[in-house]
C-alpha angles and dihedrals in degrees: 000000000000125000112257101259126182098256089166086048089049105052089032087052085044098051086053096051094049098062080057091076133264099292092050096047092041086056092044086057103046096045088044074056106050088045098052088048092051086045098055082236099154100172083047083055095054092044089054096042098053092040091051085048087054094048093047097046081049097046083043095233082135093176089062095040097056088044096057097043086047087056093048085048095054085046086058103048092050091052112031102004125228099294092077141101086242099058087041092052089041082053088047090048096050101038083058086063090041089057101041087054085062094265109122096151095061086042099051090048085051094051091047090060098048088047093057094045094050080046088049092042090048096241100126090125095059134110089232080056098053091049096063089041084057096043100040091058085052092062087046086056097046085048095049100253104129107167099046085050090054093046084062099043096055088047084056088049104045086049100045088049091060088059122072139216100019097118096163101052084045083053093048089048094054083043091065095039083058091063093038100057096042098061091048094065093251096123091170093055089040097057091036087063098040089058089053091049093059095044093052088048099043082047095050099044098296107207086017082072115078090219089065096096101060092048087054092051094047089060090039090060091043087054095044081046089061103043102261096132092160099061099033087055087051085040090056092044085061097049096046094052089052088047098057092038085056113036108001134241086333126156096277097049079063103044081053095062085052094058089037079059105062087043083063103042078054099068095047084256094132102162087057095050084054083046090059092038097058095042084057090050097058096050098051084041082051096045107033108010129263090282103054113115092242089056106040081049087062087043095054094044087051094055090049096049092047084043089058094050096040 
């Protein structure tokens, strides 16, 4: 049997620490980690584990992610075995890396298997079991598979609408249905559920919720869409700034600067799109070298950009 360890003190310590910054909050983990080790404290193991997955998936430092959830996951199958919620919430929590390195496939298989196990184990009315509702339609989308994305979304939503009082996983959810809808060429449903979306995040905390800043990027492309440059230039500012005061100088926070780009080219405001450019630049060479493929893209984009003004 596990020691009897302060789960409560520990989120509470770590929600605390996180609002500290990234390096703070990494330490803090791995010394919660080395302590729990030296300890024997196996359900401290797997909470570490999975937080330290989730840092490093929203830091995009993928490798390190996949391995920590793979260790919460061993702690999990030596101690519960694999027909649990936690192993279904620790293959939630991994397939979610596995779809933001380009793999949604592997994801979608990953959140298959955690939605039959939170089925076997009678938890279809969770909000565990919502998330991965919610996630596994985004690997469908990302797959191409549109109606059976939309089959999951509207389950996370008709289940979400018979709990009160969980504004931020119904904002998440709208969130979603944005996308969706958009990419399914419903662009009234799209922005009806963007709307919704902002309204849900400003009511729950807006920029105090980490999901802000999609949201934030999903209206900004709508208003670049229909020609609002201006505002979907002051919308991606805002999301990028979120972003980098969540999660750091990530992937996203890059990919932001390049849509921030074509708003601005846009607008005939050419030095600012090689602004962007360049931004976006420095943070892929940062994450993944000057050769990889994400970054040479943003290279390229940037030489022709500076072509076209020569």
């Amino acid at each position: 049997m596990d020691m009897e360890w302060d789960a409560r003190g520990f989120y509470q310590e770590l929600d605390s620490v996180y609002r500290q910054g990234l390096e703070r909050t990494e330490m803090f983990l791995l010394k919660s980690r080395e302590e729990f080790q030296t300890a024997g404290n196996a359900a401290g193991l797997v909470a570490v584990h999975n937080e330290l997955g989730s840092f490093y998936r929203g830091t995009s430092r993928y490798t390190e992610s996949l391995t920590a959830f793979q260790l919460a996951g061993e702690e999990i199958i030596r101690r519960l075995g694999m027909d649990c919620a936690e192993y279904a919430t620790l293959l939630n929590n991994m397939a979610g890396t596995y779809r933001l390195m380009g793999s949604p496939k592997e994801a979608a298989e990953l959140f298959q298997q955690a939605i039959d196990i939170y089925r076997d184990q009678g938890a279809e009315d969770s909000y565990a079991f919502i998330s991965v509702l919610n996630n596994i339609s985004l690997a469908y989308q990302e797959l191409g598979r549109l109606e059976e994305a939309a089959v999951y979304l509207e389950q996370a939503l008709t289940k979400l609408r018979r709990i009160p009082g969980h504004l931020h996983e119904a904002a998440v959810t709208y969130h979603n249905l944005t996308a969706l809808y958009h990419q399914m060429g419903q662009q009234e449903e799209a922005q009806r559920y963007l709307e919704l979306a902002l309204a849900a995040f400003e009511d729950c905390g807006g920029g105090e919720d980490p999901h802000y800043a999609a949201a934030l990027n999903s209206l900004a492309g709508f208003l670049y869409g229909a020609g609002d440059y201006e505002r979907a230039i002051e919308t991606y500012q805002k999301a990028a700034a979120y972003t980098k005061r969540w999660f750091g100088e990530n992937v996203e926070y890059a990919v932001t600067f390049q849509n921030m780009s074509w708003a601005c080219q846009s607008m005939g405001r050419n030095a600012e799109a090689r602004h962007c450019l360049t931004e976006a630049e420095r943070v892929l060479t940062a994450l993944f070298g000057a050769d990889h493929e994400r970054t040479q893209a943003v290279r390229d984009a940037l030489r022709r950009l500076e072509g076209a003004a020569s």
